[in-house]
Short mmCIF file of C-alpha atoms (C1' of nucleotides) in Angstrom, two decimals:
data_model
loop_
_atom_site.label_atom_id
_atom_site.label_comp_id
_atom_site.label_asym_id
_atom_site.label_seq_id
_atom_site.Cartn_x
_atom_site.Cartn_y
_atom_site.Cartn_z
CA UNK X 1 -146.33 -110.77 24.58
CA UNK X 2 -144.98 -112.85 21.81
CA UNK X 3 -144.54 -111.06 18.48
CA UNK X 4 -141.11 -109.33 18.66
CA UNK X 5 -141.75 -105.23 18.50
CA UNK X 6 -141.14 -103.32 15.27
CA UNK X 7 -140.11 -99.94 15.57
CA UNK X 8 -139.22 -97.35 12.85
CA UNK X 9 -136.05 -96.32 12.04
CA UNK X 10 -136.26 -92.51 11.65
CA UNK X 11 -136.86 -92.57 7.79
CA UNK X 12 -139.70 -94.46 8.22
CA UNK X 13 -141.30 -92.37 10.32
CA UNK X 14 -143.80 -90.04 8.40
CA UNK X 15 -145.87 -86.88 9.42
CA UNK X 16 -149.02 -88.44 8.55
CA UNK X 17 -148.58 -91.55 10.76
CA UNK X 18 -147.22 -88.97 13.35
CA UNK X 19 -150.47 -86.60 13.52
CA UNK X 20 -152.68 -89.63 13.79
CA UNK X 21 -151.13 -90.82 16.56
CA UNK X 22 -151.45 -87.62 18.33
CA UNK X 23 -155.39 -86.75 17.02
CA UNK X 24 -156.54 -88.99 19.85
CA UNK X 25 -156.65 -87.42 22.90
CA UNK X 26 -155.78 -90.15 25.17
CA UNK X 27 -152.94 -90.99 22.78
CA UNK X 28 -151.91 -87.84 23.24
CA UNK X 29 -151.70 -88.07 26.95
CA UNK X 30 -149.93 -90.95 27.27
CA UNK X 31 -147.02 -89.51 25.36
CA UNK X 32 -147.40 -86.42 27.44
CA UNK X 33 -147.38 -88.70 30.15
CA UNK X 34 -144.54 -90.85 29.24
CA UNK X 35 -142.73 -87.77 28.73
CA UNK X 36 -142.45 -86.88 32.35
CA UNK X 37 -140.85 -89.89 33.02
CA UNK X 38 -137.77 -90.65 31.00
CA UNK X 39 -136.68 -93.97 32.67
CA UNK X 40 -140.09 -95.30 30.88
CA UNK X 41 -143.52 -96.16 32.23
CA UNK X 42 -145.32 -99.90 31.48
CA UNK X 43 -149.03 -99.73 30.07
CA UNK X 44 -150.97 -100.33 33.29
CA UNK X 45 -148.98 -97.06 35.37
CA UNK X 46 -149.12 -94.31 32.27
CA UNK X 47 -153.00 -95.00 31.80
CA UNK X 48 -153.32 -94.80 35.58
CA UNK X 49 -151.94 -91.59 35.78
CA UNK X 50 -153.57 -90.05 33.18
CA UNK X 51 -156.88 -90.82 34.97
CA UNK X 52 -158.17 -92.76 32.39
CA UNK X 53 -159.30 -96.03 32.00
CA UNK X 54 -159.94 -98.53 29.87
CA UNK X 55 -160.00 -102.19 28.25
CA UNK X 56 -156.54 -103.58 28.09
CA UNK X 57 -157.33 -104.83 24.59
CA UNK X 58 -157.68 -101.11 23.47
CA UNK X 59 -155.23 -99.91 25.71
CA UNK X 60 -152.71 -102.34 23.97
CA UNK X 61 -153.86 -100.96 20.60
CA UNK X 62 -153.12 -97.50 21.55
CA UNK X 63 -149.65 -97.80 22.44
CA UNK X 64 -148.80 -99.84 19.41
CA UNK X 65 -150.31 -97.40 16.97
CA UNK X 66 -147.70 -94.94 18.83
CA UNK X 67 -144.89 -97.28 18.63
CA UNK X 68 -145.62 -97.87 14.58
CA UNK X 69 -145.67 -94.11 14.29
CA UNK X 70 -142.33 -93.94 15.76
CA UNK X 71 -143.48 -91.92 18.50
CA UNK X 72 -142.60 -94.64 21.74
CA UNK X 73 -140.26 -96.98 22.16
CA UNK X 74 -141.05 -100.25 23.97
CA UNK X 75 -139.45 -102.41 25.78
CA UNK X 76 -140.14 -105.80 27.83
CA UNK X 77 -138.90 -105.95 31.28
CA UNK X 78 -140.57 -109.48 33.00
CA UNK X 79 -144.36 -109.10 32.09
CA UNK X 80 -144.23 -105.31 31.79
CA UNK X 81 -143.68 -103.28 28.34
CA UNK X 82 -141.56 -100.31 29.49
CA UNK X 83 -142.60 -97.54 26.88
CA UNK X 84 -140.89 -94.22 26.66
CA UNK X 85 -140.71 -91.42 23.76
CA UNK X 86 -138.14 -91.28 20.86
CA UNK X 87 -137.50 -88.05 21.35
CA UNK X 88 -133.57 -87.70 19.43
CA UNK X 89 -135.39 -89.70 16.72
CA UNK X 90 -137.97 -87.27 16.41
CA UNK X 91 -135.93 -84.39 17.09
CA UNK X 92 -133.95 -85.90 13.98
CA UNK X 93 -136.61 -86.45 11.76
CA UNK X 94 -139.18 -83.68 12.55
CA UNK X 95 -137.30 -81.22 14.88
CA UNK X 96 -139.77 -79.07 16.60
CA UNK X 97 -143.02 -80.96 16.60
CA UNK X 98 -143.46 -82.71 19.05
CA UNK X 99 -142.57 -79.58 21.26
CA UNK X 100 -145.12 -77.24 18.84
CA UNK X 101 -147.69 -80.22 19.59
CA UNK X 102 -147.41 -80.34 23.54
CA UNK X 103 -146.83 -76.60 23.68
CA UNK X 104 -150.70 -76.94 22.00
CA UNK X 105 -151.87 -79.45 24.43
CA UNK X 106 -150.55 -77.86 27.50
CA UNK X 107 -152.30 -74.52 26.15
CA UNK X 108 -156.03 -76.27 25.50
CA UNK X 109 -155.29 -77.98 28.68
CA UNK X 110 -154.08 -75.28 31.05
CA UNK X 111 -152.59 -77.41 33.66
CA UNK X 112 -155.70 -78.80 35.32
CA UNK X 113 -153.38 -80.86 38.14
CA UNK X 114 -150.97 -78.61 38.88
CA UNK X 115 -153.11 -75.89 40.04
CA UNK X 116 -152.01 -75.82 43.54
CA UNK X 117 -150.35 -72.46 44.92
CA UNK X 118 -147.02 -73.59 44.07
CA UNK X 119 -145.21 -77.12 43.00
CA UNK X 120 -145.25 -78.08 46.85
CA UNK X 121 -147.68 -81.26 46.81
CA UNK X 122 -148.39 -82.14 42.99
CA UNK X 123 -147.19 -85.70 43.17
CA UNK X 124 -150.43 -87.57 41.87
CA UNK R 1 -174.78 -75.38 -1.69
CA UNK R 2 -178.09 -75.40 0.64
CA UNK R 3 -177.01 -75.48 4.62
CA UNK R 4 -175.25 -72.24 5.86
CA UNK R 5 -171.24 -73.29 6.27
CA UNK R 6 -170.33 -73.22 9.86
CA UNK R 7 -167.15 -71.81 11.39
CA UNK R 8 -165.91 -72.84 14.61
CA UNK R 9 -164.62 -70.17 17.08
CA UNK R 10 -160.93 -69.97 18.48
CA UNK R 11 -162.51 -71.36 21.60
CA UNK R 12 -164.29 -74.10 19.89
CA UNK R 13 -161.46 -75.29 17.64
CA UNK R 14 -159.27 -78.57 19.25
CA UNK R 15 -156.23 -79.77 18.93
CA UNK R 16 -157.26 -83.16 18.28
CA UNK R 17 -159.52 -81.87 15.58
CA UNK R 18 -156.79 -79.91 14.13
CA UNK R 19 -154.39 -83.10 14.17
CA UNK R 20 -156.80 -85.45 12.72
CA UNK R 21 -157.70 -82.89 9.96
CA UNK R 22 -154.01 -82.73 8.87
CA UNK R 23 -153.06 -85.86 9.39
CA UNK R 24 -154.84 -87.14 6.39
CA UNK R 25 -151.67 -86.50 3.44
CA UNK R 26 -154.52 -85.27 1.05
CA UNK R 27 -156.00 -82.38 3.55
CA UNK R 28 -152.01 -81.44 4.31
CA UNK R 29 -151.52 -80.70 1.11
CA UNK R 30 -155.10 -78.60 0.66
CA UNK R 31 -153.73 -76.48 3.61
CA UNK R 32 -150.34 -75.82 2.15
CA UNK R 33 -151.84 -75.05 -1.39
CA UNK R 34 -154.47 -72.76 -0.06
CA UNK R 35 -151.61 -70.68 1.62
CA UNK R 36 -149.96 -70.09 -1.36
CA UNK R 37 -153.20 -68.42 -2.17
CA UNK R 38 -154.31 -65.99 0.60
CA UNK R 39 -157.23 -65.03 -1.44
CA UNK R 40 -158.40 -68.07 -1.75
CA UNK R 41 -159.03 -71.04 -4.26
CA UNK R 42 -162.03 -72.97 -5.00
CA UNK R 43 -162.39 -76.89 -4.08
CA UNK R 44 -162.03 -77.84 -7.73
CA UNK R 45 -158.88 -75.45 -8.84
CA UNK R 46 -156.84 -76.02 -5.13
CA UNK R 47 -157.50 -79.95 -5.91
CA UNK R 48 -156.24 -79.77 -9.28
CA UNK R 49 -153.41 -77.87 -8.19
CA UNK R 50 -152.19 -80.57 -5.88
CA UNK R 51 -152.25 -82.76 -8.67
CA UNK R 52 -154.33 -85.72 -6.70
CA UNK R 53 -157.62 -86.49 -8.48
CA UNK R 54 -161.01 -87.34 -6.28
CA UNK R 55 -164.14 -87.83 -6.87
CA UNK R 56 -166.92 -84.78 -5.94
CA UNK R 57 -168.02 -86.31 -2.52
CA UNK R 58 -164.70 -87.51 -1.22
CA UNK R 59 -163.45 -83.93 -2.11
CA UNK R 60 -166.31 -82.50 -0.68
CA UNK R 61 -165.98 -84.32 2.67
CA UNK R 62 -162.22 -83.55 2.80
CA UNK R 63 -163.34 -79.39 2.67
CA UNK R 64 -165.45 -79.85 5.33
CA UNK R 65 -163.48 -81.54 7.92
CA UNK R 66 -161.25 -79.30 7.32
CA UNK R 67 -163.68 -76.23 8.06
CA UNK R 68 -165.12 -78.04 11.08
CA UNK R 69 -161.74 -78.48 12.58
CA UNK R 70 -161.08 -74.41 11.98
CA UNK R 71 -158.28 -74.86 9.66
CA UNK R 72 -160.51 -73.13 6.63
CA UNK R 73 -162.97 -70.67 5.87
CA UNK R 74 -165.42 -71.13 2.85
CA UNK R 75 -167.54 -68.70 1.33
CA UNK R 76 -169.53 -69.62 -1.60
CA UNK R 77 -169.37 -66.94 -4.64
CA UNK R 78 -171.84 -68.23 -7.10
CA UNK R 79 -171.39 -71.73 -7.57
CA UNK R 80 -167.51 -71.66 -6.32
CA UNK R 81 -166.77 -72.45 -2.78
CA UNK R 82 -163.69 -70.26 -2.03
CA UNK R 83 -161.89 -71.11 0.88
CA UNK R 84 -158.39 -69.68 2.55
CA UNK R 85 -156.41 -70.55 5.69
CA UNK R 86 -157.76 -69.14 8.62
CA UNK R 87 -154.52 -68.29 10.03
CA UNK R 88 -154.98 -65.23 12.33
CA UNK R 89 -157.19 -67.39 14.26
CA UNK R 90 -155.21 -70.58 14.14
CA UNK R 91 -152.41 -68.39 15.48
CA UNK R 92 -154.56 -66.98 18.55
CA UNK R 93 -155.50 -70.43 19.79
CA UNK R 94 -152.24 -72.46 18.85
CA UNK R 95 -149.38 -70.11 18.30
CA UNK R 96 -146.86 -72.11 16.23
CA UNK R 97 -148.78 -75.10 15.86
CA UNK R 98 -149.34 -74.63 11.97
CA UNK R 99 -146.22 -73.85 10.98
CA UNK R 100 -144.47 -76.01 12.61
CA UNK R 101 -146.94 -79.17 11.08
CA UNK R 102 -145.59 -76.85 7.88
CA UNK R 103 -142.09 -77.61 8.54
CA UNK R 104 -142.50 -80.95 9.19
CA UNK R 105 -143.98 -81.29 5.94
CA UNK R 106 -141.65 -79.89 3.61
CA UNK R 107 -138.90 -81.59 5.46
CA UNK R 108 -140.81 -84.79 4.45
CA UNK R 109 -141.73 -83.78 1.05
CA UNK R 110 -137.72 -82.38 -0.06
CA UNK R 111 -139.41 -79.72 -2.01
CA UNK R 112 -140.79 -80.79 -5.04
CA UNK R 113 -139.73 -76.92 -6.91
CA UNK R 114 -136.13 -77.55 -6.70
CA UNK R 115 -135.99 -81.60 -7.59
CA UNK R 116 -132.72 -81.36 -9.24
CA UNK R 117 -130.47 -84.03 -9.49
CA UNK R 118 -130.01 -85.19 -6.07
CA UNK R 119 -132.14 -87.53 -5.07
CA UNK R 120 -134.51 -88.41 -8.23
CA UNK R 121 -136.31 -90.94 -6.20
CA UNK R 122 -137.97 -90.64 -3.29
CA UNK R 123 -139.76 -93.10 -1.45
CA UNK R 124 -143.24 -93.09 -0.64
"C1'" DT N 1 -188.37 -66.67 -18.75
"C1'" DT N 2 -186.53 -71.42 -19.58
"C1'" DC N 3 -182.77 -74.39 -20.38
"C1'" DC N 4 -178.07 -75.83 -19.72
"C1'" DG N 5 -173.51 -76.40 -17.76
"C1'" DT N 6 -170.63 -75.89 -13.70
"C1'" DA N 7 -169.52 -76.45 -8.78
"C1'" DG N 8 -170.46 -78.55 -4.88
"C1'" DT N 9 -173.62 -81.21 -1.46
"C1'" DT N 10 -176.27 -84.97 0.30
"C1'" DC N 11 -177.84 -89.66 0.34
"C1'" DA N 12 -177.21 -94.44 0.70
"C1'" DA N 13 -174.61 -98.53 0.23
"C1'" DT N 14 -170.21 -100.58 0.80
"C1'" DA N 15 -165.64 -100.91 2.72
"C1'" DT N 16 -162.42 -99.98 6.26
"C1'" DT N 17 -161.17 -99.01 10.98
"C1'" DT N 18 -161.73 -99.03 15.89
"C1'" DC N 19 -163.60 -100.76 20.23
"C1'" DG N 20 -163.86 -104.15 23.69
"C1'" DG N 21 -164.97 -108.82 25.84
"C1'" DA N 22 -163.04 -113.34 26.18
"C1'" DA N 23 -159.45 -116.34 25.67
"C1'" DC N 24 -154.77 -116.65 25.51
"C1'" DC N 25 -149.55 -116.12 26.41
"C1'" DT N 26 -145.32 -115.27 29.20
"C1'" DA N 27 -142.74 -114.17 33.39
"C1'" DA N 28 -142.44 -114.15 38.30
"C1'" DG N 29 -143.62 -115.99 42.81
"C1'" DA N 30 -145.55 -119.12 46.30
"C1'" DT Z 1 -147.05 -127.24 40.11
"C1'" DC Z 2 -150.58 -123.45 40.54
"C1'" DT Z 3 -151.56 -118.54 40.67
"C1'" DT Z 4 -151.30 -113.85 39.59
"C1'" DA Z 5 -149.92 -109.75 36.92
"C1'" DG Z 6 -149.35 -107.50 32.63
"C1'" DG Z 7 -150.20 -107.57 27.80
"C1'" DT Z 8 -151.62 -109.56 23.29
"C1'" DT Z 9 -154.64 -111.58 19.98
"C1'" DC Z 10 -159.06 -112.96 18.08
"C1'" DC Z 11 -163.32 -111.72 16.43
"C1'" DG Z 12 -168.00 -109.69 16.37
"C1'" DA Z 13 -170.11 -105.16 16.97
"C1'" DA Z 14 -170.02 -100.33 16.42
"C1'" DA Z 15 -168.27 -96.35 14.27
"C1'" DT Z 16 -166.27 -94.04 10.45
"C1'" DA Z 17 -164.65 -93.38 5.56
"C1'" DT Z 18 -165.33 -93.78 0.63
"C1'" DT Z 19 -167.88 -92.86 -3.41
"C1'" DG Z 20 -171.53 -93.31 -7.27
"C1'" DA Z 21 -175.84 -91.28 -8.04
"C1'" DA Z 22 -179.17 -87.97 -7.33
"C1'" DC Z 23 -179.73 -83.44 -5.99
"C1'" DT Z 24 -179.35 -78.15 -5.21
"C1'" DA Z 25 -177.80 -73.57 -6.44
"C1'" DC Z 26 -175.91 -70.27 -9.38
"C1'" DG Z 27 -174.78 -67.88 -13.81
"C1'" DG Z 28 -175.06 -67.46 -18.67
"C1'" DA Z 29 -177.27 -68.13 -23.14
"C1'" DA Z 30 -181.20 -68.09 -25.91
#
DNA sequence: TTCCGTAGTTCAATATTTCGGAACCTAAGA
DNA sequence: TCTTAGGTTCCGAAATATTGAACTACGGAA
């Protein structure tokens, strides 16, 4: 936690760094992750829900390739790095996909959690 | 031109292989050139016509990973390897997904066609 | 038929990138 | 102070990308 965190204004942010970011699949869960929680999520609670885990070195890794693609913004709050997406950036700069993207994963993924009979007892 | 060219399914194409596949700026712009062709161009002519010289091998590999992920199809007529979009089958398995990677690019790339007087220089 | 040129593929060696364990840093409490 | 939690950085190992050279396959010319 010392070097400060660089994050891309919006013409900075390109399509290739974008779609990189988002060809790993557990990349792409934490932002799908960190979506569903606006107020922000640190490292150690998004990876937990998402089921997966993994060495904090590479964990670290991950979330700053998404914060160099522009995709997260990070914050620190005590020891914690709150991390939540840029959506208005992205809706700026790329409007439309990010939504095409998810609307992709959510399809190859059909909802795997929230197959109950009805919303009543998803929390997870 | 010796092992048979294999085509993925719609079942057996990925999102993440479809996002690492484009994310690489020389495959983008083999997938928009070959749509402006819906019959098809060969590896050598689409390359040239993207204006981005490779060797052989490099160019090679770039086809293929492209054809693995199921954004091509390849069929060798004589000693040309002709390849088009695939996107009927794109569409079944990721409705919107292509074009809106499409849109993305061109709103990166300001349209090369009508480079006017506006903005002569445009940074990389 | 044989030979040649074209178009692309495969191999193998090198270069780059990613993973992950260990050590480290900073903030918050006891 | 010491300890713990949450991340970061370093660096060697593993995986992947790049590309020159050798190779295959096809079509045309002789």
């Amino acid at each position: 936690m010392s070097r400060p965190l660089a994050h891309p204004d919006a013409a900075a942010v390109t399509l290739a760094g974008l779609l990189f970011a988002l060809c790993d699949p557990v990349r792409l869960a934490i932002v799908r992750e960190l979506l569903k929680s606006p107020a922000g999520l640190n490292c150690t609670e998004a990876t937990a829900r998402i089921g997966l885990a993994m060495p904090k070195s590479t964990c670290s890794q991950h979330y700053r390739i998404l914060r160099e693609s522009g995709l997260i913004a990070s914050e620190r709050r005590g020891t914690e790095l709150v991390s939540r997406v840029r959506s208005p950036l992205l809706a700026e700069r790329f409007p439309g996909l990010l939504e095409a993207v998810l609307r992709a994963y959510e399809r190859e993924r059909p909802a795997a959690a929230k197959r109950r009979v009805s919303r009543a007892s998803a929390a997870g």
